[in-house]
PDB file of C-alpha atoms in Angstrom:
ATOM      1  CA  UNK V   3     100.924 129.697  91.762  1.00  0.00           C
ATOM      2  CA  UNK V   4      98.774 129.690  94.719  1.00  0.00           C
ATOM      3  CA  UNK V   5      96.063 127.378  95.694  1.00  0.00           C
ATOM      4  CA  UNK V   6      92.923 129.922  94.279  1.00  0.00           C
ATOM      5  CA  UNK V   7      94.634 129.014  90.712  1.00  0.00           C
ATOM      6  CA  UNK V   8      93.960 125.540  91.081  1.00  0.00           C
ATOM      7  CA  UNK V   9      91.326 123.531  88.541  1.00  0.00           C
ATOM      8  CA  UNK V  10      88.836 121.245  89.803  1.00  0.00           C
ATOM      9  CA  UNK V  11      90.066 117.804  90.428  1.00  0.00           C
ATOM     10  CA  UNK V  12      89.737 116.165  86.989  1.00  0.00           C
ATOM     11  CA  UNK V  13      89.650 113.096  88.695  1.00  0.00           C
ATOM     12  CA  UNK V  14      86.229 113.602  89.761  1.00  0.00           C
ATOM     13  CA  UNK V  15      83.733 112.048  88.099  1.00  0.00           C
ATOM     14  CA  UNK V  16      81.220 114.363  88.624  1.00  0.00           C
ATOM     15  CA  UNK V  17      82.818 117.215  86.882  1.00  0.00           C
ATOM     16  CA  UNK V  18      82.772 115.874  83.368  1.00  0.00           C
ATOM     17  CA  UNK V  19      80.864 113.269  81.225  1.00  0.00           C
ATOM     18  CA  UNK V  20      82.530 110.640  79.257  1.00  0.00           C
ATOM     19  CA  UNK V  21      82.545 112.597  75.945  1.00  0.00           C
ATOM     20  CA  UNK V  22      85.088 115.075  77.568  1.00  0.00           C
ATOM     21  CA  UNK V  23      87.448 112.209  78.313  1.00  0.00           C
ATOM     22  CA  UNK V  24      89.721 111.184  75.109  1.00  0.00           C
ATOM     23  CA  UNK V  25      90.945 107.595  77.177  1.00  0.00           C
ATOM     24  CA  UNK V  26      88.308 105.796  79.595  1.00  0.00           C
ATOM     25  CA  UNK V  27      89.490 105.517  83.003  1.00  0.00           C
ATOM     26  CA  UNK V  28      90.783 102.426  83.960  1.00  0.00           C
ATOM     27  CA  UNK V  29      89.990 100.415  87.406  1.00  0.00           C
ATOM     28  CA  UNK V  30      92.534 101.228  90.130  1.00  0.00           C
ATOM     29  CA  UNK V  31      92.993 104.814  89.197  1.00  0.00           C
ATOM     30  CA  UNK V  32      92.249 107.923  90.861  1.00  0.00           C
ATOM     31  CA  UNK V  33      88.324 107.916  92.397  1.00  0.00           C
ATOM     32  CA  UNK V  34      86.170 110.294  93.967  1.00  0.00           C
ATOM     33  CA  UNK V  35      86.566 109.880  97.611  1.00  0.00           C
ATOM     34  CA  UNK V  36      83.400 112.138  98.479  1.00  0.00           C
ATOM     35  CA  UNK V  37      85.987 114.541  99.964  1.00  0.00           C
ATOM     36  CA  UNK V  38      86.718 116.978  97.180  1.00  0.00           C
ATOM     37  CA  UNK V  39      84.801 119.924  98.897  1.00  0.00           C
ATOM     38  CA  UNK V  40      86.513 119.454 102.020  1.00  0.00           C
ATOM     39  CA  UNK V  41      89.395 121.646 103.293  1.00  0.00           C
ATOM     40  CA  UNK V  42      92.310 119.325 104.033  1.00  0.00           C
ATOM     41  CA  UNK V  43      93.662 122.345 106.396  1.00  0.00           C
ATOM     42  CA  UNK V  44      90.454 122.214 108.237  1.00  0.00           C
ATOM     43  CA  UNK V  45      91.203 120.974 112.164  1.00  0.00           C
ATOM     44  CA  UNK V  46      87.967 118.843 111.470  1.00  0.00           C
ATOM     45  CA  UNK V  47      89.358 117.307 108.206  1.00  0.00           C
ATOM     46  CA  UNK V  48      91.162 113.539 108.901  1.00  0.00           C
ATOM     47  CA  UNK V  49      93.196 111.956 106.402  1.00  0.00           C
ATOM     48  CA  UNK V  50      92.670 108.487 105.655  1.00  0.00           C
ATOM     49  CA  UNK V  51      95.670 106.139 104.227  1.00  0.00           C
ATOM     50  CA  UNK V  52      95.249 103.040 102.173  1.00  0.00           C
ATOM     51  CA  UNK V  53      98.376 100.509 101.578  1.00  0.00           C
ATOM     52  CA  UNK V  54      98.361  98.168  98.856  1.00  0.00           C
ATOM     53  CA  UNK V  55     101.060  96.176  96.920  1.00  0.00           C
ATOM     54  CA  UNK V  56     101.519  97.440  93.179  1.00  0.00           C
ATOM     55  CA  UNK V  57     102.903  95.034  90.101  1.00  0.00           C
ATOM     56  CA  UNK V  58     105.453  97.444  87.950  1.00  0.00           C
ATOM     57  CA  UNK V  59     108.245  97.007  85.216  1.00  0.00           C
ATOM     58  CA  UNK V  60     108.463  93.933  82.478  1.00  0.00           C
ATOM     59  CA  UNK V  61     109.936  91.840  85.517  1.00  0.00           C
ATOM     60  CA  UNK V  62     106.882  91.566  87.902  1.00  0.00           C
ATOM     61  CA  UNK V  63     108.319  93.364  90.723  1.00  0.00           C
ATOM     62  CA  UNK V  64     106.021  94.445  93.155  1.00  0.00           C
ATOM     63  CA  UNK V  65     106.177  98.012  95.238  1.00  0.00           C
ATOM     64  CA  UNK V  66     104.258  98.901  98.487  1.00  0.00           C
ATOM     65  CA  UNK V  67     102.506 102.095  97.896  1.00  0.00           C
ATOM     66  CA  UNK V  68     100.523 104.373 100.570  1.00  0.00           C
ATOM     67  CA  UNK V  69      97.743 106.664  99.113  1.00  0.00           C
ATOM     68  CA  UNK V  70      95.782 109.211 101.071  1.00  0.00           C
ATOM     69  CA  UNK V  71      92.266 110.338 100.744  1.00  0.00           C
ATOM     70  CA  UNK V  72      92.247 113.873  99.681  1.00  0.00           C
ATOM     71  CA  UNK V  73      95.066 116.413  97.986  1.00  0.00           C
ATOM     72  CA  UNK V  74      93.819 119.122  95.929  1.00  0.00           C
ATOM     73  CA  UNK V  75      96.254 118.485  93.056  1.00  0.00           C
ATOM     74  CA  UNK V  76      95.610 114.513  92.976  1.00  0.00           C
ATOM     75  CA  UNK V  77      98.797 113.508  94.211  1.00  0.00           C
ATOM     76  CA  UNK V  78      97.184 111.564  96.650  1.00  0.00           C
ATOM     77  CA  UNK V  79      96.427 108.612  94.172  1.00  0.00           C
ATOM     78  CA  UNK V  80      98.613 106.051  92.253  1.00  0.00           C
ATOM     79  CA  UNK V  81      97.516 107.225  88.742  1.00  0.00           C
ATOM     80  CA  UNK V  82      96.939 104.700  85.182  1.00  0.00           C
ATOM     81  CA  UNK V  83     100.033 103.863  83.562  1.00  0.00           C
ATOM     82  CA  UNK V  84     102.548 105.126  86.514  1.00  0.00           C
ATOM     83  CA  UNK V  85     105.163 102.342  85.214  1.00  0.00           C
ATOM     84  CA  UNK V  86     104.929 103.620  81.550  1.00  0.00           C
ATOM     85  CA  UNK V  87     108.251 105.616  82.005  1.00  0.00           C
ATOM     86  CA  UNK V  88     109.978 103.116  84.238  1.00  0.00           C
ATOM     87  CA  UNK V  89     109.020  99.927  81.798  1.00  0.00           C
ATOM     88  CA  UNK V  90     110.631 102.158  78.799  1.00  0.00           C
ATOM     89  CA  UNK V  91     113.739 103.139  80.623  1.00  0.00           C
ATOM     90  CA  UNK V  92     114.648  99.595  81.585  1.00  0.00           C
ATOM     91  CA  UNK V  93     113.609  98.358  78.068  1.00  0.00           C
ATOM     92  CA  UNK V  94     116.206 101.067  76.818  1.00  0.00           C
ATOM     93  CA  UNK V  95     118.775 100.825  79.104  1.00  0.00           C
ATOM     94  CA  UNK V  96     121.387 101.628  77.085  1.00  0.00           C
ATOM     95  CA  UNK V  97     120.259 105.146  76.622  1.00  0.00           C
ATOM     96  CA  UNK V  98     119.645 106.279  80.256  1.00  0.00           C
ATOM     97  CA  UNK V  99     122.051 103.859  82.599  1.00  0.00           C
ATOM     98  CA  UNK V 100     124.031 106.513  84.527  1.00  0.00           C
ATOM     99  CA  UNK V 101     121.602 109.134  83.909  1.00  0.00           C
ATOM    100  CA  UNK V 102     120.532 111.744  86.419  1.00  0.00           C
ATOM    101  CA  UNK V 103     116.693 111.777  86.648  1.00  0.00           C
ATOM    102  CA  UNK V 104     114.296 114.387  88.189  1.00  0.00           C
ATOM    103  CA  UNK V 105     110.509 113.274  88.572  1.00  0.00           C
ATOM    104  CA  UNK V 106     107.953 116.270  88.267  1.00  0.00           C
ATOM    105  CA  UNK V 107     104.627 116.039  89.307  1.00  0.00           C
ATOM    106  CA  UNK V 108     105.543 112.612  91.262  1.00  0.00           C
ATOM    107  CA  UNK V 109     102.532 111.766  93.177  1.00  0.00           C
ATOM    108  CA  UNK V 110     103.069 108.737  95.681  1.00  0.00           C
ATOM    109  CA  UNK V 111     106.654 108.933  94.194  1.00  0.00           C
ATOM    110  CA  UNK V 112     105.952 105.412  92.573  1.00  0.00           C
ATOM    111  CA  UNK V 113     107.906 106.173  89.431  1.00  0.00           C
ATOM    112  CA  UNK V 114     110.816 107.696  91.359  1.00  0.00           C
ATOM    113  CA  UNK V 115     111.108 104.552  93.530  1.00  0.00           C
ATOM    114  CA  UNK V 116     110.749 102.058  90.463  1.00  0.00           C
ATOM    115  CA  UNK V 117     113.766 104.225  88.961  1.00  0.00           C
ATOM    116  CA  UNK V 118     115.850 104.404  91.775  1.00  0.00           C
ATOM    117  CA  UNK V 119     115.246 100.334  92.292  1.00  0.00           C
ATOM    118  CA  UNK V 120     117.005  99.896  88.524  1.00  0.00           C
ATOM    119  CA  UNK V 121     119.821 101.979  90.420  1.00  0.00           C
ATOM    120  CA  UNK V 122     119.391 105.654  88.755  1.00  0.00           C
ATOM    121  CA  UNK V 123     120.166 108.655  90.731  1.00  0.00           C
ATOM    122  CA  UNK V 124     116.724 110.123  91.256  1.00  0.00           C
ATOM    123  CA  UNK V 125     114.883 113.407  92.428  1.00  0.00           C
ATOM    124  CA  UNK V 126     111.512 113.833  93.077  1.00  0.00           C
ATOM    125  CA  UNK V 127     109.349 116.753  93.210  1.00  0.00           C
ATOM    126  CA  UNK V 128     105.733 117.799  93.519  1.00  0.00           C
ATOM    127  CA  UNK V 129     103.459 120.763  94.693  1.00  0.00           C
ATOM    128  CA  UNK V 130     104.901 122.939  97.098  1.00  0.00           C
ATOM    129  CA  UNK V 131     102.883 123.330 100.525  1.00  0.00           C
ATOM    130  CA  UNK V 132     102.646 123.529 104.029  1.00  0.00           C
ATOM    131  CA  UNK V 133     102.325 121.216 105.925  1.00  0.00           C
ATOM    132  CA  UNK V 134     103.673 119.218 103.093  1.00  0.00           C
ATOM    133  CA  UNK V 135     101.411 116.038 102.859  1.00  0.00           C
ATOM    134  CA  UNK V 136     103.015 114.965  99.115  1.00  0.00           C
ATOM    135  CA  UNK V 137     106.536 114.988 100.876  1.00  0.00           C
ATOM    136  CA  UNK V 138     105.771 113.076 104.214  1.00  0.00           C
ATOM    137  CA  UNK V 139     104.057 110.220 101.719  1.00  0.00           C
ATOM    138  CA  UNK V 140     106.711 109.976  99.344  1.00  0.00           C
ATOM    139  CA  UNK V 141     108.779 109.702 102.341  1.00  0.00           C
ATOM    140  CA  UNK V 142     106.861 106.922 103.775  1.00  0.00           C
ATOM    141  CA  UNK V 143     106.716 104.655 100.338  1.00  0.00           C
ATOM    142  CA  UNK V 144     110.588 105.331  99.752  1.00  0.00           C
ATOM    143  CA  UNK V 145     111.242 103.478 103.385  1.00  0.00           C
ATOM    144  CA  UNK V 146     108.447 100.978 102.699  1.00  0.00           C
ATOM    145  CA  UNK V 147     110.713  99.794  99.468  1.00  0.00           C
ATOM    146  CA  UNK V 148     113.817 100.498 100.933  1.00  0.00           C
ATOM    147  CA  UNK V 149     115.109 103.172  98.739  1.00  0.00           C
ATOM    148  CA  UNK V 150     116.819 106.393  99.449  1.00  0.00           C
ATOM    149  CA  UNK V 151     114.448 109.447  99.681  1.00  0.00           C
ATOM    150  CA  UNK V 152     115.487 112.633  97.933  1.00  0.00           C
ATOM    151  CA  UNK V 153     112.422 114.884  97.268  1.00  0.00           C
ATOM    152  CA  UNK V 154     112.300 118.982  96.741  1.00  0.00           C
ATOM    153  CA  UNK V 155     109.068 120.503  96.970  1.00  0.00           C
ATOM    154  CA  UNK V 156     108.645 122.975  93.760  1.00  0.00           C
ATOM    155  CA  UNK V 157     105.560 124.358  92.362  1.00  0.00           C
ATOM    156  CA  UNK V 158     105.686 124.875  88.310  1.00  0.00           C
ATOM    157  CA  UNK V 159     106.770 128.570  87.399  1.00  0.00           C
ATOM    158  CA  UNK V 160     108.181 129.704  90.760  1.00  0.00           C
ATOM    159  CA  UNK V 161     111.920 131.421  89.961  1.00  0.00           C
ATOM    160  CA  UNK V 162     114.605 130.862  91.006  1.00  0.00           C
ATOM    161  CA  UNK V 163     114.659 126.993  90.996  1.00  0.00           C
ATOM    162  CA  UNK V 164     115.115 125.884  94.440  1.00  0.00           C
ATOM    163  CA  UNK V 165     118.453 124.020  95.970  1.00  0.00           C
ATOM    164  CA  UNK V 166     118.420 120.598  94.376  1.00  0.00           C
ATOM    165  CA  UNK V 167     116.771 121.587  91.256  1.00  0.00           C
ATOM    166  CA  UNK V 168     119.384 124.255  89.828  1.00  0.00           C
ATOM    167  CA  UNK V 169     122.171 121.404  88.842  1.00  0.00           C
ATOM    168  CA  UNK V 170     121.136 120.070  85.457  1.00  0.00           C
ATOM    169  CA  UNK V 171     119.453 117.123  85.072  1.00  0.00           C
ATOM    170  CA  UNK V 172     120.159 114.331  82.174  1.00  0.00           C
ATOM    171  CA  UNK V 173     116.299 113.092  82.330  1.00  0.00           C
ATOM    172  CA  UNK V 174     113.160 114.640  83.476  1.00  0.00           C
ATOM    173  CA  UNK V 175     110.264 112.583  83.662  1.00  0.00           C
ATOM    174  CA  UNK V 176     106.501 112.943  84.344  1.00  0.00           C
ATOM    175  CA  UNK V 177     103.481 110.989  84.513  1.00  0.00           C
ATOM    176  CA  UNK V 178      99.850 112.207  83.578  1.00  0.00           C
ATOM    177  CA  UNK V 179     100.312 115.784  84.243  1.00  0.00           C
ATOM    178  CA  UNK V 180      98.592 117.398  81.836  1.00  0.00           C
ATOM    179  CA  UNK V 181      94.939 117.054  83.111  1.00  0.00           C
ATOM    180  CA  UNK V 182      95.305 120.540  84.561  1.00  0.00           C
ATOM    181  CA  UNK V 183      95.244 122.940  81.392  1.00  0.00           C
ATOM    182  CA  UNK V 184      95.598 126.178  83.223  1.00  0.00           C
ATOM    183  CA  UNK V 185      98.955 125.099  84.249  1.00  0.00           C
ATOM    184  CA  UNK V 186     100.569 124.671  81.024  1.00  0.00           C
ATOM    185  CA  UNK V 187     102.140 127.938  81.134  1.00  0.00           C
ATOM    186  CA  UNK V 188     103.901 127.356  84.586  1.00  0.00           C
ATOM    187  CA  UNK V 189     104.966 123.798  83.248  1.00  0.00           C
ATOM    188  CA  UNK V 190     106.410 125.610  80.292  1.00  0.00           C
ATOM    189  CA  UNK V 191     108.279 127.988  82.022  1.00  0.00           C
ATOM    190  CA  UNK V 192     109.607 125.008  84.393  1.00  0.00           C
ATOM    191  CA  UNK V 193     110.494 123.391  81.525  1.00  0.00           C
ATOM    192  CA  UNK V 194     112.527 126.444  80.246  1.00  0.00           C
ATOM    193  CA  UNK V 195     114.402 126.309  83.772  1.00  0.00           C
ATOM    194  CA  UNK V 196     115.107 123.063  83.736  1.00  0.00           C
ATOM    195  CA  UNK V 197     115.980 122.840  79.916  1.00  0.00           C
ATOM    196  CA  UNK V 198     117.880 125.777  79.095  1.00  0.00           C
ATOM    197  CA  UNK V 199     118.087 126.649  75.532  1.00  0.00           C
ATOM    198  CA  UNK V 200     121.913 125.603  75.565  1.00  0.00           C
ATOM    199  CA  UNK V 201     121.774 122.314  76.552  1.00  0.00           C
ATOM    200  CA  UNK V 202     119.935 120.265  73.882  1.00  0.00           C
ATOM    201  CA  UNK V 203     121.168 117.044  75.626  1.00  0.00           C
ATOM    202  CA  UNK V 204     118.386 117.145  78.535  1.00  0.00           C
ATOM    203  CA  UNK V 205     115.555 114.680  77.773  1.00  0.00           C
ATOM    204  CA  UNK V 206     112.055 115.197  79.373  1.00  0.00           C
ATOM    205  CA  UNK V 207     110.172 111.836  79.068  1.00  0.00           C
ATOM    206  CA  UNK V 208     106.371 112.577  79.444  1.00  0.00           C
ATOM    207  CA  UNK V 209     103.374 109.973  79.683  1.00  0.00           C
ATOM    208  CA  UNK V 210      99.541 110.784  79.379  1.00  0.00           C
ATOM    209  CA  UNK V 211      96.240 109.682  79.505  1.00  0.00           C
ATOM    210  CA  UNK V 212      93.636 111.755  81.034  1.00  0.00           C
ATOM    211  CA  UNK V 213      93.059 115.298  79.676  1.00  0.00           C
ATOM    212  CA  UNK V 214      90.365 117.548  78.162  1.00  0.00           C
ATOM    213  CA  UNK V 215      89.942 117.211  74.353  1.00  0.00           C
ATOM    214  CA  UNK V 216      91.886 120.042  72.682  1.00  0.00           C
ATOM    215  CA  UNK V 217      94.091 119.911  75.518  1.00  0.00           C
ATOM    216  CA  UNK V 218      97.083 118.241  73.964  1.00  0.00           C
ATOM    217  CA  UNK V 219      97.218 120.766  70.780  1.00  0.00           C
ATOM    218  CA  UNK V 220      97.290 123.564  73.215  1.00  0.00           C
ATOM    219  CA  UNK V 221     100.313 122.082  75.233  1.00  0.00           C
ATOM    220  CA  UNK V 222     102.230 121.197  72.072  1.00  0.00           C
ATOM    221  CA  UNK V 223     101.565 124.906  70.699  1.00  0.00           C
ATOM    222  CA  UNK V 224     103.046 126.213  73.932  1.00  0.00           C
ATOM    223  CA  UNK V 225     106.182 124.199  74.170  1.00  0.00           C
ATOM    224  CA  UNK V 226     107.045 124.526  70.449  1.00  0.00           C
ATOM    225  CA  UNK V 227     106.521 128.188  70.841  1.00  0.00           C
ATOM    226  CA  UNK V 228     109.140 127.911  73.764  1.00  0.00           C
ATOM    227  CA  UNK V 229     111.975 126.135  71.456  1.00  0.00           C
ATOM    228  CA  UNK V 230     110.982 122.458  71.962  1.00  0.00           C
ATOM    229  CA  UNK V 231     110.491 119.454  70.134  1.00  0.00           C
ATOM    230  CA  UNK V 232     108.083 116.732  70.740  1.00  0.00           C
ATOM    231  CA  UNK V 233     108.982 113.112  69.615  1.00  0.00           C
ATOM    232  CA  UNK V 234     106.289 110.376  69.776  1.00  0.00           C
ATOM    233  CA  UNK V 235     108.069 107.282  71.144  1.00  0.00           C
ATOM    234  CA  UNK V 236     105.353 104.861  71.324  1.00  0.00           C
ATOM    235  CA  UNK V 237     101.554 105.346  72.526  1.00  0.00           C
ATOM    236  CA  UNK V 238     101.102 107.563  75.094  1.00  0.00           C
ATOM    237  CA  UNK V 239     104.561 108.274  75.465  1.00  0.00           C
ATOM    238  CA  UNK V 240     106.608 111.908  74.741  1.00  0.00           C
ATOM    239  CA  UNK V 241     110.162 112.572  74.320  1.00  0.00           C
ATOM    240  CA  UNK V 242     110.516 116.194  74.544  1.00  0.00           C
ATOM    241  CA  UNK V 243     114.010 118.190  73.882  1.00  0.00           C
ATOM    242  CA  UNK V 244     115.339 121.474  73.027  1.00  0.00           C
ATOM    243  CA  UNK V 245     115.402 122.342  69.180  1.00  0.00           C
ATOM    244  CA  UNK V 246     119.130 121.940  68.362  1.00  0.00           C
ATOM    245  CA  UNK V 247     118.531 123.786  65.254  1.00  0.00           C
ATOM    246  CA  UNK V 248     115.405 125.081  62.944  1.00  0.00           C
ATOM    247  CA  UNK V 249     113.495 122.075  62.106  1.00  0.00           C
ATOM    248  CA  UNK V 250     109.858 121.819  60.169  1.00  0.00           C
ATOM    249  CA  UNK V 251     106.502 120.424  61.207  1.00  0.00           C
ATOM    250  CA  UNK V 252     106.865 117.148  59.313  1.00  0.00           C
ATOM    251  CA  UNK V 253     109.862 116.493  61.527  1.00  0.00           C
ATOM    252  CA  UNK V 254     108.428 117.256  65.016  1.00  0.00           C
ATOM    253  CA  UNK V 255     107.053 113.729  65.549  1.00  0.00           C
ATOM    254  CA  UNK V 256     110.229 111.917  64.078  1.00  0.00           C
ATOM    255  CA  UNK V 257     111.435 109.071  66.256  1.00  0.00           C
ATOM    256  CA  UNK V 258     115.117 109.691  67.903  1.00  0.00           C
ATOM    257  CA  UNK V 259     118.385 107.582  67.374  1.00  0.00           C
ATOM    258  CA  UNK V 260     118.422 104.284  69.020  1.00  0.00           C
ATOM    259  CA  UNK V 261     121.668 105.068  69.624  1.00  0.00           C
ATOM    260  CA  UNK V 262     120.978 108.416  71.456  1.00  0.00           C
ATOM    261  CA  UNK V 263     122.136 108.493  75.247  1.00  0.00           C
ATOM    262  CA  UNK V 264     122.141 111.045  77.999  1.00  0.00           C
ATOM    263  CA  UNK V 265     124.975 113.345  78.565  1.00  0.00           C
ATOM    264  CA  UNK V 266     126.401 112.085  81.527  1.00  0.00           C
ATOM    265  CA  UNK V 267     127.066 108.477  79.833  1.00  0.00           C
TER     266      UNK V 267
END
């Protein structure tokens, strides 16, 4: 998937009106920096960096997060609800203790860092570019928060999977990655590669907030056609797994058993 295939950054408020947004944007989310039309690869472009402390998790822990001024996929900002999945994992520790995690679309790497702080093994991943501004920023944030840095650049839909992503993970996580509707087929293809049909134990935790109206059903139709089932765990948080057996629509959003744990436990 090349740069020309990108949708415009949907965090830029001038690109759509409030009626297109199903959830209002909260303060502290991605904002228009006035650089959306600039070429980040131009020799005249200068990236600006911002560092702040961010509270995460139910225990009030604080992470140091560096953001930067522009990225074509909005991987430069900390998105709203970035700690939703981390909080859920911590609150359901019996399911996820000892699991091996992969984060797709990691952006600043905050979710991966939070999970590493909990003692989990985590690989972060985001769009593959040269030079890799995202990976450099994730490495900075890992060092600032005193956790190991394990990042694999990967653009959705690329085959084969790169080294570092081709060994099975127990849990895949992603926060607010559904804003780029044209990328849904590539995302679903990546899910197929990471969650092969014979392995129904792998779990994909996906939180969402911003998306264009109607995109939710489009995504659900694609994942259903690819052989996945979606469970609604709580508001704005889905669990996606491979279908173990044919199911009907009435069970699609049934909650999983509280005793269900990752395959490595």
